PDB file of C-alpha atoms in Angstrom:
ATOM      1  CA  UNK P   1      27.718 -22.174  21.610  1.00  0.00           C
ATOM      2  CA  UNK P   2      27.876 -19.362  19.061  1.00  0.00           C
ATOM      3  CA  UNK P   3      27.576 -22.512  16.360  1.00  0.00           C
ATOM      4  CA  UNK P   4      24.416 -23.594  17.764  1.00  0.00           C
ATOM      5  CA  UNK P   5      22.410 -20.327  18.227  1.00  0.00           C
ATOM      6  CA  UNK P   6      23.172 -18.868  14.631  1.00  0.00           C
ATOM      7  CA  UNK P   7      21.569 -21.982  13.512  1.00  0.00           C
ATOM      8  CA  UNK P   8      18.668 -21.739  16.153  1.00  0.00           C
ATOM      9  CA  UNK P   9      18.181 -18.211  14.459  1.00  0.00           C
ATOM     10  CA  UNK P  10      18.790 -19.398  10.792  1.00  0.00           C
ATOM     11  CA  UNK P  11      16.248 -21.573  11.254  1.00  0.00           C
ATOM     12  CA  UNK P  12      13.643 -18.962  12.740  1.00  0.00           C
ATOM     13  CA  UNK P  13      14.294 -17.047   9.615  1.00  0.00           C
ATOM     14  CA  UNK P  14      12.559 -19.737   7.567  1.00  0.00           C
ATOM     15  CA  UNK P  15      10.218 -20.543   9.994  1.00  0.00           C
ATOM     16  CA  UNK P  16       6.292 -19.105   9.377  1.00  0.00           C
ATOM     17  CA  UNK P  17       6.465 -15.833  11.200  1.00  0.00           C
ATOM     18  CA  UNK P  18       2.853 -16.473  12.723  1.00  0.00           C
ATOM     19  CA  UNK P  19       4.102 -19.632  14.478  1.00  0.00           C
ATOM     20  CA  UNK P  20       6.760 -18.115  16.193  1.00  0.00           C
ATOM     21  CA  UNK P  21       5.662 -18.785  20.067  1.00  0.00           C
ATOM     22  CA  UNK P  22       5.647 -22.290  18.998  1.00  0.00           C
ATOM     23  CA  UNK P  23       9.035 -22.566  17.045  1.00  0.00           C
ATOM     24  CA  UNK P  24      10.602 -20.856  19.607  1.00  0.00           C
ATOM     25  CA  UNK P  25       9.022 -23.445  22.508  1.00  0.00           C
ATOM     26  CA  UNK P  26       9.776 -26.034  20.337  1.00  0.00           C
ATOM     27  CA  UNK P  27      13.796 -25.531  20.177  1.00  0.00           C
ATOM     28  CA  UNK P  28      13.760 -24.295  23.661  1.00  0.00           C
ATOM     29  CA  UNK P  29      12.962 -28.254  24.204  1.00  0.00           C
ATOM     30  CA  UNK P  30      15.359 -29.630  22.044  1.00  0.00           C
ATOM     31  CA  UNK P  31      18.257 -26.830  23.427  1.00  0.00           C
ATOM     32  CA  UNK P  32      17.525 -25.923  27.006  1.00  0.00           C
ATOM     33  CA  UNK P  33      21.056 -24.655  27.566  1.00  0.00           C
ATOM     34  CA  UNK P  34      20.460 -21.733  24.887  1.00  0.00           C
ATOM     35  CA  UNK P  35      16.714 -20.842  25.911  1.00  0.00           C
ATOM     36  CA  UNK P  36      18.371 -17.782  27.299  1.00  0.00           C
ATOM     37  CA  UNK P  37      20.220 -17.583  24.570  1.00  0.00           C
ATOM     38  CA  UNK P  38      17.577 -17.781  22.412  1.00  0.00           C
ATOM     39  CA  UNK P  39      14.973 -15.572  24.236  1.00  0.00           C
ATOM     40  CA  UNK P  40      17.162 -12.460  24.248  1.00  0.00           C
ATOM     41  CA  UNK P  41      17.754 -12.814  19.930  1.00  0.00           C
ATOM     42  CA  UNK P  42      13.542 -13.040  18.470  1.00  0.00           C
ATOM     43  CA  UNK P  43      11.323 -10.909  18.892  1.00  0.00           C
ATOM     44  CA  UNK P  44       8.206 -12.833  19.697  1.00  0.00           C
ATOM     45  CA  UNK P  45       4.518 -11.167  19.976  1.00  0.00           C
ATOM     46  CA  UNK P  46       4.475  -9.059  23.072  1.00  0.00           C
ATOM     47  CA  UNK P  47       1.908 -10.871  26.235  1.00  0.00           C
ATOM     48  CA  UNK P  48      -0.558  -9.096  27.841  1.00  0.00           C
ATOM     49  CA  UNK P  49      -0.779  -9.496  31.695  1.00  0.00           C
ATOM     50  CA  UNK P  50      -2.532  -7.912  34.011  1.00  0.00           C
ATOM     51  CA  UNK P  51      -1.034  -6.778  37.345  1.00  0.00           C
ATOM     52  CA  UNK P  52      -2.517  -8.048  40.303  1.00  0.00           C
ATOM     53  CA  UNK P  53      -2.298  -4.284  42.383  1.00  0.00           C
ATOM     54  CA  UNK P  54      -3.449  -2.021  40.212  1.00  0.00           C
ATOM     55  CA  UNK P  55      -5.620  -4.265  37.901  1.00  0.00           C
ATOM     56  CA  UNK P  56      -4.108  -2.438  34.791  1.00  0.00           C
ATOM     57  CA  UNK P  57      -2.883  -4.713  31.943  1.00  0.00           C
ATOM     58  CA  UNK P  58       1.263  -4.675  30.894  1.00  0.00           C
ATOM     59  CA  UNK P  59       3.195  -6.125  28.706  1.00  0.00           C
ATOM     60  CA  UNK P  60       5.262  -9.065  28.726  1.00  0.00           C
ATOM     61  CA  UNK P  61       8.817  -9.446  27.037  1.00  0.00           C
ATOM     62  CA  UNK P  62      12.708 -10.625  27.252  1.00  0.00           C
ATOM     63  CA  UNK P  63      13.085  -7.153  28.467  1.00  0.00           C
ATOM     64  CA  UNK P  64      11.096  -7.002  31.764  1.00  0.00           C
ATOM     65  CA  UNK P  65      11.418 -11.249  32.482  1.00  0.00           C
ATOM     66  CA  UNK P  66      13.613 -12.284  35.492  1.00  0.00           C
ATOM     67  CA  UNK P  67      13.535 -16.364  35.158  1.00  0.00           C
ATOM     68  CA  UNK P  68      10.162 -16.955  34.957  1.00  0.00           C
ATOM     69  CA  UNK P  69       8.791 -13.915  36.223  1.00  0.00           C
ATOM     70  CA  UNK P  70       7.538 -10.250  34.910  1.00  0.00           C
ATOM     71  CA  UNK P  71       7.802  -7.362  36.211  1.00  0.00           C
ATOM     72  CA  UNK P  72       5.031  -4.860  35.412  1.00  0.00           C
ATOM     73  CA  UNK P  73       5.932  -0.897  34.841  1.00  0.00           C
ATOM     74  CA  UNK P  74       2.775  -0.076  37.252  1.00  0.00           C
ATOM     75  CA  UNK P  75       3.540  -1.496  40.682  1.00  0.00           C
ATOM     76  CA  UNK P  76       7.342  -2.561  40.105  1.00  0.00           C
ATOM     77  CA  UNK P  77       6.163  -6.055  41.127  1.00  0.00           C
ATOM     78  CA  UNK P  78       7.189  -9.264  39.584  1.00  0.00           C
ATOM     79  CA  UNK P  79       4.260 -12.040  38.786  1.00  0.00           C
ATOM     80  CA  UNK P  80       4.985 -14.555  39.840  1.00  0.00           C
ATOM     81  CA  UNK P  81       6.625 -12.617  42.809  1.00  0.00           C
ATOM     82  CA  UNK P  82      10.042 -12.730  42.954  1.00  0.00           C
ATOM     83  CA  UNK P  83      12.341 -11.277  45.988  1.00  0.00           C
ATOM     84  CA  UNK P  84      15.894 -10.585  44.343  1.00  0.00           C
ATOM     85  CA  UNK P  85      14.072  -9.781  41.539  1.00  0.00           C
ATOM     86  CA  UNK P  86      16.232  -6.322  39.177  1.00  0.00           C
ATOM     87  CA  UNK P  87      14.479  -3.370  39.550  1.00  0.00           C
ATOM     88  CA  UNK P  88      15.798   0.515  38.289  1.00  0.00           C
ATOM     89  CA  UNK P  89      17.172   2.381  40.400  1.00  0.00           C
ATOM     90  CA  UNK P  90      15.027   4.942  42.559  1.00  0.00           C
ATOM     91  CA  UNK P  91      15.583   7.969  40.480  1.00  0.00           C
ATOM     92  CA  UNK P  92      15.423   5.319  37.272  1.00  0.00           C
ATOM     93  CA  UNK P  93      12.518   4.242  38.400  1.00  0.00           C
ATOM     94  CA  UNK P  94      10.557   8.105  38.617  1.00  0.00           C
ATOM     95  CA  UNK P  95      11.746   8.548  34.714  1.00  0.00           C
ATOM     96  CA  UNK P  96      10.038   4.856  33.825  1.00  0.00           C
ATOM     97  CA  UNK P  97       6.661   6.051  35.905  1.00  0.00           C
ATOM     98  CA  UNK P  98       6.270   9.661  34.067  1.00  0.00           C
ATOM     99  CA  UNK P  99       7.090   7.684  30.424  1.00  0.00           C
ATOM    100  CA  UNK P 100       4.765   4.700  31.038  1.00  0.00           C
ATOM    101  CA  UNK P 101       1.929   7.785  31.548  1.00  0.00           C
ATOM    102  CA  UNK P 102       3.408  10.142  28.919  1.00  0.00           C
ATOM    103  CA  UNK P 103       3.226   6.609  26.113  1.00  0.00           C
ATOM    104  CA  UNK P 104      -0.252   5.788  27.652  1.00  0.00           C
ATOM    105  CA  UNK P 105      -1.283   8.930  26.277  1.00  0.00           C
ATOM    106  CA  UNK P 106       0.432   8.371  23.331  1.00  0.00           C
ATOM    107  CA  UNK P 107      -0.887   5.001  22.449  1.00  0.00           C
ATOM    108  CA  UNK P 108      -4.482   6.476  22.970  1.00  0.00           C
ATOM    109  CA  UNK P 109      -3.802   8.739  20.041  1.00  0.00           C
ATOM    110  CA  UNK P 110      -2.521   6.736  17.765  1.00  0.00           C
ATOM    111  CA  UNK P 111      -3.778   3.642  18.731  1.00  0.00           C
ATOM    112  CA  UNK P 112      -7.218   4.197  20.080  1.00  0.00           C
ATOM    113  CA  UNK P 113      -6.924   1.239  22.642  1.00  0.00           C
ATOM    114  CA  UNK P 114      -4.148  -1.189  23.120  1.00  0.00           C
ATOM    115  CA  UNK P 115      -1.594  -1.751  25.641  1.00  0.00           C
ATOM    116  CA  UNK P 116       1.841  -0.053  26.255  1.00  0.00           C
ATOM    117  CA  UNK P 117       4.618  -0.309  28.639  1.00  0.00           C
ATOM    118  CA  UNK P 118       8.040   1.093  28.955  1.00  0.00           C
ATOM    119  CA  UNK P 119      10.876  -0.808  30.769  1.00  0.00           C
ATOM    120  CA  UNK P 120      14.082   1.571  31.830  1.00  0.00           C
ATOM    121  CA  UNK P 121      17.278  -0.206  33.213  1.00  0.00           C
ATOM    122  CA  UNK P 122      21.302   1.061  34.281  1.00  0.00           C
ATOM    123  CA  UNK P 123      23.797   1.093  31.860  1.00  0.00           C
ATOM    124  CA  UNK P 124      27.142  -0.497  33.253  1.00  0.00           C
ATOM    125  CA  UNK P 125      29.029   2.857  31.277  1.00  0.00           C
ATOM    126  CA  UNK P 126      26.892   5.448  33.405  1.00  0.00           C
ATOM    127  CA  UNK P 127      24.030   5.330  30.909  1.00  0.00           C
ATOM    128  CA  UNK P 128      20.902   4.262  30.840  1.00  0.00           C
ATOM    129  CA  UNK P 129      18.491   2.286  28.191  1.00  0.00           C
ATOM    130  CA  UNK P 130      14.491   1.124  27.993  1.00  0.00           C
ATOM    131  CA  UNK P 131      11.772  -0.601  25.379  1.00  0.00           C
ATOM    132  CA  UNK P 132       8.815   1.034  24.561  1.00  0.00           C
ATOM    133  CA  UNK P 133       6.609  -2.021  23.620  1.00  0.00           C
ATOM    134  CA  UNK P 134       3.049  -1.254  22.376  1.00  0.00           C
ATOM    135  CA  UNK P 135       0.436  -3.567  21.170  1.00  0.00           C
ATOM    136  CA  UNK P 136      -3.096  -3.407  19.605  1.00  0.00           C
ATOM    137  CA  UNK P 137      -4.960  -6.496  18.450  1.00  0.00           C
ATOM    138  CA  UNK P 138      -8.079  -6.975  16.450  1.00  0.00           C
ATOM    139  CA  UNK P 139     -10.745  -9.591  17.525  1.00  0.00           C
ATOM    140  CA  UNK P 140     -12.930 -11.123  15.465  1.00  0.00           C
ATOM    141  CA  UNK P 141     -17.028 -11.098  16.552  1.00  0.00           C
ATOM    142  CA  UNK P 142     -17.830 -14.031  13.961  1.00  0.00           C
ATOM    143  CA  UNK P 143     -15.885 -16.313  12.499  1.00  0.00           C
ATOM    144  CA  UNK P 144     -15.128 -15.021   9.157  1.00  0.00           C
ATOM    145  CA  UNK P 145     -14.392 -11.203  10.354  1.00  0.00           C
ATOM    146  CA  UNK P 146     -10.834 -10.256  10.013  1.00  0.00           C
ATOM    147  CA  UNK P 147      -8.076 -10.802  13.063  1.00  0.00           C
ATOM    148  CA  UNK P 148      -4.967  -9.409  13.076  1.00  0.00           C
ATOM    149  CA  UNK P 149      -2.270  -7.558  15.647  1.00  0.00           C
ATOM    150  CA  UNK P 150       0.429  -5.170  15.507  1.00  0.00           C
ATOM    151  CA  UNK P 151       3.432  -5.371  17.817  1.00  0.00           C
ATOM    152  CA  UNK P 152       6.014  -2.813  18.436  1.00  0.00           C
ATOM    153  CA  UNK P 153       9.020  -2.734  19.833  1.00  0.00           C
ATOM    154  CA  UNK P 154      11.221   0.597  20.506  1.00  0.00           C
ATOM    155  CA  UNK P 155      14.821   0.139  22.124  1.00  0.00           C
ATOM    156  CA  UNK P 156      16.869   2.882  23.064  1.00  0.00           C
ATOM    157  CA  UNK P 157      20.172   3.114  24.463  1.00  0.00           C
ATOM    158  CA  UNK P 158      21.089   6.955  25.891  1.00  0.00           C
ATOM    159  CA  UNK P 159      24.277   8.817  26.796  1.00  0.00           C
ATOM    160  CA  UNK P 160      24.517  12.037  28.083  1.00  0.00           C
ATOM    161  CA  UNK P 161      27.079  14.464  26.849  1.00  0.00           C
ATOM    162  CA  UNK P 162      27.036  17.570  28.843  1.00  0.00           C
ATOM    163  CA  UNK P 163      23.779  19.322  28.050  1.00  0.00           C
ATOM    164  CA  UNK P 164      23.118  16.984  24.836  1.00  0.00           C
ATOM    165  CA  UNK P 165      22.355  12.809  24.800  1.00  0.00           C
ATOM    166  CA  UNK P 166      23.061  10.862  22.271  1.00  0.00           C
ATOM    167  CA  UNK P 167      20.221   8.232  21.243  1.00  0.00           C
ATOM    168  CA  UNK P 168      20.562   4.817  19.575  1.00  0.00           C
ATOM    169  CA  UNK P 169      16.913   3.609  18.448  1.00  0.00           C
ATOM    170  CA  UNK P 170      16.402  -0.202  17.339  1.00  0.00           C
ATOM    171  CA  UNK P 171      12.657  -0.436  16.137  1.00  0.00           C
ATOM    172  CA  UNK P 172      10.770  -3.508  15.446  1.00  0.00           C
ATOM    173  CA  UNK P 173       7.319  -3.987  14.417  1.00  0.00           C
ATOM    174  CA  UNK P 174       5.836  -7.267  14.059  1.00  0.00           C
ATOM    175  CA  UNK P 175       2.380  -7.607  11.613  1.00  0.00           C
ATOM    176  CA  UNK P 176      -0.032  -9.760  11.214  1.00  0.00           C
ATOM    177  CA  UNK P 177      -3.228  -9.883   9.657  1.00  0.00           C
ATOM    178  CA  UNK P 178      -5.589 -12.791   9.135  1.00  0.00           C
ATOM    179  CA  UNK P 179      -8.623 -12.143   6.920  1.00  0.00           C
ATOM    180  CA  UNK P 180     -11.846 -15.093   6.025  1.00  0.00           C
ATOM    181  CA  UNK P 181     -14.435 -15.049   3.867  1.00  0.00           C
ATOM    182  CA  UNK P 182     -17.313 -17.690   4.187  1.00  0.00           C
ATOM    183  CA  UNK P 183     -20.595 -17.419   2.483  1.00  0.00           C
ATOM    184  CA  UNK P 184     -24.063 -18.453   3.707  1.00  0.00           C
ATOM    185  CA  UNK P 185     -23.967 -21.489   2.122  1.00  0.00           C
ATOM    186  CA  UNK P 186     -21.282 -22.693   3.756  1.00  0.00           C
ATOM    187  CA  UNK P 187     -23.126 -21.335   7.214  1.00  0.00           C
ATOM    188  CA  UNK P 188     -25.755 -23.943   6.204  1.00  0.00           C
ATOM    189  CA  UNK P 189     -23.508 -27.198   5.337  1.00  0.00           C
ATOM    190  CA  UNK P 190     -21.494 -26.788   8.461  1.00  0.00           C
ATOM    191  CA  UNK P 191     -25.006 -26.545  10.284  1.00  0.00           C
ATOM    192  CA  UNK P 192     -26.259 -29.276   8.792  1.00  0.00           C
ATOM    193  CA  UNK P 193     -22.953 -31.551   9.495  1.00  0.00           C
ATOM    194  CA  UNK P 194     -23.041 -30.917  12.994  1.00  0.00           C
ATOM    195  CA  UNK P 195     -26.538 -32.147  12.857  1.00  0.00           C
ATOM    196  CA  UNK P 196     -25.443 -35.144  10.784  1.00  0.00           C
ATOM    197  CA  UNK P 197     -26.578 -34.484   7.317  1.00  0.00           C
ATOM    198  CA  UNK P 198     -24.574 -35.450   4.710  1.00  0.00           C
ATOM    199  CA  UNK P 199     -26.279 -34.787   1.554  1.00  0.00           C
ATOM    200  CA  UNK P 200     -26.167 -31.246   1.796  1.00  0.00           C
ATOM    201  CA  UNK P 201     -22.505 -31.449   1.778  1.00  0.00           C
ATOM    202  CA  UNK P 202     -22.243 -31.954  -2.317  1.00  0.00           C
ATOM    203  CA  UNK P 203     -21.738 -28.647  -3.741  1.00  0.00           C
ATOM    204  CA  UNK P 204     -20.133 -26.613  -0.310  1.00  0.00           C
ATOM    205  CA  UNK P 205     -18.256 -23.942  -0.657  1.00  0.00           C
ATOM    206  CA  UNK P 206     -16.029 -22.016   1.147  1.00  0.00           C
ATOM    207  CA  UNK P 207     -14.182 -18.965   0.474  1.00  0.00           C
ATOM    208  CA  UNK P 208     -10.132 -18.954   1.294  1.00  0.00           C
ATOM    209  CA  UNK P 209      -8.513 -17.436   3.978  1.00  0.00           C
ATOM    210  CA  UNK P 210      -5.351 -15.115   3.750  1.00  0.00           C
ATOM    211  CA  UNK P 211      -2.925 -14.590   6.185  1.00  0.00           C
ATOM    212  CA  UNK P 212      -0.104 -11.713   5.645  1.00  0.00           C
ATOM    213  CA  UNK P 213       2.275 -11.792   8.589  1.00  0.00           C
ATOM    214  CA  UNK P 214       5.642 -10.555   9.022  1.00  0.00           C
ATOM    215  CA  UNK P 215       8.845  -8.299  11.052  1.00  0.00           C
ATOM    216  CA  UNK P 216      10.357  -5.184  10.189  1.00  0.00           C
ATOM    217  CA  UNK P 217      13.529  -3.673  12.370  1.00  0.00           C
ATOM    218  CA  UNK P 218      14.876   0.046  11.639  1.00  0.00           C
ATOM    219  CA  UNK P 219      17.743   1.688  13.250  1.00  0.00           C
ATOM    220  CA  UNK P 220      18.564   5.644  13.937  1.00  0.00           C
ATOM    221  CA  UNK P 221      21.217   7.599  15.743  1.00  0.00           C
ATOM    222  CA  UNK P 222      20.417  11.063  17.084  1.00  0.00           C
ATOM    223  CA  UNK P 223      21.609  13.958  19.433  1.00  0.00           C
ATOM    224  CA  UNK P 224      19.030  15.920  21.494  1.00  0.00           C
ATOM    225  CA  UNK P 225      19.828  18.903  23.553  1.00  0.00           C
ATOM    226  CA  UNK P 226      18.540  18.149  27.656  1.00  0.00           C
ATOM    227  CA  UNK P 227      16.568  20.698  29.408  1.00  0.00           C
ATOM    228  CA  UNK P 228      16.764  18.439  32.779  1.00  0.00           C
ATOM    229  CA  UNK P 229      16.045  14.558  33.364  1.00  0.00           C
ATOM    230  CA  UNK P 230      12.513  14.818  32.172  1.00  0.00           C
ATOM    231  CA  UNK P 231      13.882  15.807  28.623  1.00  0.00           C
ATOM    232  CA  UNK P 232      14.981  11.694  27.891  1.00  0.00           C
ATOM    233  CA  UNK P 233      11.078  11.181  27.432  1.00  0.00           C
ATOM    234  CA  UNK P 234      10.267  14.066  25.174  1.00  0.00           C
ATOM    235  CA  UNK P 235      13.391  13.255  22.720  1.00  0.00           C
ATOM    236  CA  UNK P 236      12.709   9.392  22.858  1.00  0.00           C
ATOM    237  CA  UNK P 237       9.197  10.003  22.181  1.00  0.00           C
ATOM    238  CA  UNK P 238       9.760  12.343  19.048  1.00  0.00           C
ATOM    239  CA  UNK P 239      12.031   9.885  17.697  1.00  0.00           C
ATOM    240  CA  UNK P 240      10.110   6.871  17.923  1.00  0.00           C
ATOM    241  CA  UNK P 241       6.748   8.681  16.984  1.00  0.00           C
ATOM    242  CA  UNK P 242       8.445   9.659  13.832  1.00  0.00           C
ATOM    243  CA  UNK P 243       9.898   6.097  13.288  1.00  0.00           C
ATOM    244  CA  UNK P 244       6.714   4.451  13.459  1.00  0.00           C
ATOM    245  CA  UNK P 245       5.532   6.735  10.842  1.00  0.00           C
ATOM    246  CA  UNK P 246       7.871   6.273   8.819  1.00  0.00           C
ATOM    247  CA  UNK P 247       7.533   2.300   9.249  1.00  0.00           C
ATOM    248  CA  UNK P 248       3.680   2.565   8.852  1.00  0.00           C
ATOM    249  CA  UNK P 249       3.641   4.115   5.332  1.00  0.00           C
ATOM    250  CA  UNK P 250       6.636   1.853   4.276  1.00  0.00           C
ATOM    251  CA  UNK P 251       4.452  -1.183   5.207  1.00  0.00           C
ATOM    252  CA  UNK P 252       1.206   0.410   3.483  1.00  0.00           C
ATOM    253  CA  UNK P 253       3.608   2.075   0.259  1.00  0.00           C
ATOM    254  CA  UNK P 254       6.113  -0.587  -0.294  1.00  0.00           C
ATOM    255  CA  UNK P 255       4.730  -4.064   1.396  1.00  0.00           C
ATOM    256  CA  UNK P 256       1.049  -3.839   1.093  1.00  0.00           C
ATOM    257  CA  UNK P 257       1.161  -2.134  -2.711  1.00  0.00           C
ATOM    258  CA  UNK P 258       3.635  -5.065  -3.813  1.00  0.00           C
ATOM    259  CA  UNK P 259       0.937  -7.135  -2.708  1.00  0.00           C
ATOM    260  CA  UNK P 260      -1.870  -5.586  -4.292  1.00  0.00           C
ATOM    261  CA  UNK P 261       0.253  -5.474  -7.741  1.00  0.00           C
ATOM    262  CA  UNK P 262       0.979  -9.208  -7.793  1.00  0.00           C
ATOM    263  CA  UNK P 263      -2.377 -10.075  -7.349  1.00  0.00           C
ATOM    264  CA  UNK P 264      -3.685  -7.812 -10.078  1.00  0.00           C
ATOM    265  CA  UNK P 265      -1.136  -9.309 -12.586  1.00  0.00           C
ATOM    266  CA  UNK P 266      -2.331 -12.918 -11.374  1.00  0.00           C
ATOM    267  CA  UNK P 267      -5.698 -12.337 -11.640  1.00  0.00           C
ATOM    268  CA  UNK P 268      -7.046  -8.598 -13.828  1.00  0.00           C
ATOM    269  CA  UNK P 269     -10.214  -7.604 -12.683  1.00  0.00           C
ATOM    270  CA  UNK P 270     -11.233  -5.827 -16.207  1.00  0.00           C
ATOM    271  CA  UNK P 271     -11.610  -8.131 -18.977  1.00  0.00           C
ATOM    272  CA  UNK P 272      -8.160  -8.178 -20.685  1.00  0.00           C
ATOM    273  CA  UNK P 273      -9.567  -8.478 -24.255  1.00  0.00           C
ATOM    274  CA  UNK P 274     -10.662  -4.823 -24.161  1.00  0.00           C
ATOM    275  CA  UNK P 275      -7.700  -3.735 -22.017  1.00  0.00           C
ATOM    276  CA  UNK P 276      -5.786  -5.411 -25.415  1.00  0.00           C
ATOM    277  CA  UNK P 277      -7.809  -3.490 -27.613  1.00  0.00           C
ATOM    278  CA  UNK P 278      -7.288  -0.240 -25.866  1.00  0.00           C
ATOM    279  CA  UNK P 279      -3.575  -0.369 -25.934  1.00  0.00           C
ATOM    280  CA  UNK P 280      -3.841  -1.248 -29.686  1.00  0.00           C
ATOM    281  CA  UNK P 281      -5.906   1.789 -30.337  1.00  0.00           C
ATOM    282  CA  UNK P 282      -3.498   3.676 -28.175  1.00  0.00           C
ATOM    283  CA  UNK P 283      -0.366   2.259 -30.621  1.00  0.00           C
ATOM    284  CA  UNK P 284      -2.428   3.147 -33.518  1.00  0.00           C
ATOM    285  CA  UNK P 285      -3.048   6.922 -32.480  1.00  0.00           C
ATOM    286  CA  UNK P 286       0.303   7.251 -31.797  1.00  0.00           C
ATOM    287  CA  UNK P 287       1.409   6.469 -35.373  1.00  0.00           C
ATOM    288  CA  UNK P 288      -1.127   8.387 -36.732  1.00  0.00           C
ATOM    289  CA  UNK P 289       0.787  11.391 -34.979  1.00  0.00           C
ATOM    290  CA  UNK P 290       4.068  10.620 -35.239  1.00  0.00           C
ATOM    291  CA  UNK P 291       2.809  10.999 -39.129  1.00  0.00           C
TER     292      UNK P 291
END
């Protein structure tokens, strides 16, 4: 068993991250008897649903999915409905309300839109644990606009200690970003072909498109003091807001500047004989003072 999902998940690796709904679908087919299995070990862009008695939107993961069914965080309902379905326990169940209002808020700040949904669940060790999921997409008016989404995923195991709890935080965050170019002249030749014109055709051109897609998962261990029940959402939510900071302006310092440099040494946008003839004036000063 262990044989064939380490090389379900080897696989995945070297899979294109933004076809990872349909790699996953695909080997579900081929290995039924690890879907499970398989569900519970990738991270796959977070669902939006919409719950049928409140009309607000949730999201959809591993985490909240009984069979085939999802429960959302604002009615404690499953869709499709399900009658053994697991649900927290009562007192559980008041924490997951106050943090699914107490992250709304916080994805309106940071997000400005989006969805969010926290997911809390018993511990068999006395414990407890949840996901924070949070999701904001960008869609595209025209055709050649840019698209892209950002998935994240926050989950946090707790155990209390007295008057202290001790937090384990996994973080994921999944990117992707899609941008086009087209020109007008490429408008016109794809007008004219649906028209049936074929002479127009000689010369078309179309800019490229770029796709940057991609995961990142960050772990941290921390002890916060407890002030009552209530505390578990202020602690988990200073932590995570901090993480995804942190996470943010490695993907903008590290990922997105790597980018940017291997693109200016493939292609310089100043002309590189006068960039040459600046460094050799630059060489030549130098020996003129080292003189």
């Amino acid at each position: 068993m262990a044989d064939v999902v380490d090389s379900m998940l080897d696989l995945m690796r070297r899979l294109p991250p933004t076809r990872t709904e349909e790699n996953v679908s695909a080997l579900m087919r081929i290995a039924p008897d690890y879907a499970d299995d398989l569900l519970g070990s990738v991270d796959q862009p977070l669902q939006i649903k919409t719950d049928r008695a409140t009309g607000r939107d949730y999201l959809a993961c591993d985490y909240n999915r009984d069979g085939d069914s999802y429960r959302s965080p604002w009615s404690n309902e499953y869709d499709p409905p399900l009658e053994d379905g697991t649900v927290p326990t009562p007192k559980l169940r008041k924490l997951e309300i106050a943090a699914n209002e107490a992250f709304d808020t916080y994805r309106e700040m940071y997000y400005e839109g989006g969805v969010s949904s926290v997911y809390l669940w018993d511990l068999e060790d006395g414990g407890f644990a949840g996901v924070v999921l949070l999701k904001k997409t960008m869609t595209p008016a025209t055709p050649y606009e840019p698209s892209g989404s950002w998935d994240s995923i926050h989950v946090f195991e707790t155990a209390e200690r007295g008057r202290q709890a001790h937090y384990k935080l996994t973080s994921t965050i999944m990117l992707q970003l899609v941008t086009r170019r087209g020109s007008d002249e490429s408008t016109i030749v794809e007008k004219s072909e649906m028209k049936g014109d074929s002479k127009k055709t000689e010369g078309w051109k179309r800019d490229g498109e770029m796709s940057l897609s991609g995961s990142m998962t960050r772990q941290t261990e921390q002890d916060w003091s407890l002030q009552d029940h209530s505390s578990h959402i202020t602690n988990t939510g200073k932590m995570i807001e901090d993480m995804e900071i942190k996470m943010r302006n490695m993907l903008q310092e590290v990922y997105f500047g790597k980018t940017r440099d291997i693109v200016y040494d493939l292609r310089s946008v100043d002309d590189l004989e006068r960039a040459r003839r600046q460094r050799d004036l630059q060489k030549e000063l130098v020996g003129f003072i080292k003189r």
